[in-house]
mmCIF file of C-alpha atoms in Angstrom:
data_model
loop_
_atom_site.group_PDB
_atom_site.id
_atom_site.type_symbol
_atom_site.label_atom_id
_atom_site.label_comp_id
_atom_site.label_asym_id
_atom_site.label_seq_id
_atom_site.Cartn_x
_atom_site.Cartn_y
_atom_site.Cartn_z
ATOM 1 C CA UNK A 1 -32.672 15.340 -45.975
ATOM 2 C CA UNK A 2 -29.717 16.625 -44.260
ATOM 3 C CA UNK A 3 -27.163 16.409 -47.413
ATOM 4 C CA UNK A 4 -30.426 18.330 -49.160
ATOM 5 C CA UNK A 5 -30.083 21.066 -46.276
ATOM 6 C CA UNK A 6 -26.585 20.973 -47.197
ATOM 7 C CA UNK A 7 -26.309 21.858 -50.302
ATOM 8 C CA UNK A 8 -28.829 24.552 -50.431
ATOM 9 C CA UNK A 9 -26.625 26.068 -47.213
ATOM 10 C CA UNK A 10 -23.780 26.277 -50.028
ATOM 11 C CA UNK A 11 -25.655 27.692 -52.765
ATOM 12 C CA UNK A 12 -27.355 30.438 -50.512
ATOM 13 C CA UNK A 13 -24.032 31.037 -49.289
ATOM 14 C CA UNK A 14 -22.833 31.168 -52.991
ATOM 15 C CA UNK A 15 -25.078 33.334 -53.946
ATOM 16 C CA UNK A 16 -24.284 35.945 -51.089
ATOM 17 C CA UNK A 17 -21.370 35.990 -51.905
ATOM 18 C CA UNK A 18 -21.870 36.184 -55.912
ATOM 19 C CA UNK A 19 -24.192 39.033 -55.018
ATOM 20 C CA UNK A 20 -22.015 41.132 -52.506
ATOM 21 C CA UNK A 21 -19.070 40.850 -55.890
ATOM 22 C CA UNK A 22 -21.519 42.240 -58.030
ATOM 23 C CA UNK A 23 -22.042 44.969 -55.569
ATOM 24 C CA UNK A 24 -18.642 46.072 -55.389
ATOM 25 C CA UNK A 25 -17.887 45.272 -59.083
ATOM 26 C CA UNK A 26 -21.011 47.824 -59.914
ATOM 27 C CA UNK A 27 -20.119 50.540 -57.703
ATOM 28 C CA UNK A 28 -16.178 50.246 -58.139
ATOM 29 C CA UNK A 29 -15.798 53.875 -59.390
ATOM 30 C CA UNK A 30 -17.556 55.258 -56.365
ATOM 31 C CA UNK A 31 -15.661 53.093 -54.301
ATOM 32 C CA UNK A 32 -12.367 54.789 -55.777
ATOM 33 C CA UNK A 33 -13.804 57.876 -56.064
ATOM 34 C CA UNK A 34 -14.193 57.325 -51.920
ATOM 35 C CA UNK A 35 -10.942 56.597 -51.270
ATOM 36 C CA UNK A 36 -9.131 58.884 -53.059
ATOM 37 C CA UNK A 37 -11.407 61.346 -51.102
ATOM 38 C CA UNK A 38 -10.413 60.052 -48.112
ATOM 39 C CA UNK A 39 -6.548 59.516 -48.668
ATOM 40 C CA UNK A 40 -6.540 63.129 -50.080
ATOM 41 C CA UNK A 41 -8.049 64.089 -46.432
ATOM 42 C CA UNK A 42 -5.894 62.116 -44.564
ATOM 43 C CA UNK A 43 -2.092 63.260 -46.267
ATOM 44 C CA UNK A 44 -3.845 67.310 -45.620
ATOM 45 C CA UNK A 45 -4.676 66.285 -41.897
ATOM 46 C CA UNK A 46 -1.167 64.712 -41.532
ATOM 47 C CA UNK A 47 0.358 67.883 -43.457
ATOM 48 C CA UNK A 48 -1.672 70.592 -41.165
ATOM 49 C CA UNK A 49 -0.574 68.300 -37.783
ATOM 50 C CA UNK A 50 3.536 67.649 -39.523
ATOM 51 C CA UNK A 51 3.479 71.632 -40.045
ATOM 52 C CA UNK A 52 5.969 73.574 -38.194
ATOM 53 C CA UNK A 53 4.382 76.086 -35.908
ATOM 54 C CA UNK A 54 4.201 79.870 -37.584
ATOM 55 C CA UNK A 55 5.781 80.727 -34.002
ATOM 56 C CA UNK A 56 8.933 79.096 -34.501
ATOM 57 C CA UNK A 57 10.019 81.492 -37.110
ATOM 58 C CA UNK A 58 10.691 84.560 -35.077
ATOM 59 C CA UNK A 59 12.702 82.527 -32.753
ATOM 60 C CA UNK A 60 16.095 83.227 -34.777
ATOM 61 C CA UNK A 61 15.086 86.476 -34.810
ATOM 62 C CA UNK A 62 16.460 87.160 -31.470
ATOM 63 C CA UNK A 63 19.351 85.257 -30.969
ATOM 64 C CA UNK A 64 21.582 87.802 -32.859
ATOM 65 C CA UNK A 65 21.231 89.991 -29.946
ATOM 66 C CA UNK A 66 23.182 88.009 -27.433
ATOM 67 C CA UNK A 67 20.572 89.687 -24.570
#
């Protein structure tokens, strides 16, 4: 009985896991689709925060004045 209890432990857990591939295998090009989505997202967020601030550039404008 307990070998029985066993083996059907392995093939449910065989199964779950057969199932959960076929999951990811079927919905691979939304999957992709996701993280190109979300890599796009993150290199713009990293872009807007790597950004130089638009005050910096009338900094030089005064040093020529020797104030």
């Amino acid at each position: 009985m307990k070998f029985t209890n066993l083996i059907l432990k392995v093939t449910a857990l065989v199964l779950a896991t057969a199932a959960i591939i076929c999951l990811v295998m079927a919905n691979m090009e939304r999957i992709s689709d996701w993280l190109t989505s979300f890599r796009a997202r993150v290199q713009a967020k990293k872009e807007m925060l790597c950004r130089s601030c638009p005050c910096d550039q009338y900094d030089d404008e005064f040093e020529d004045w020797d104030l």
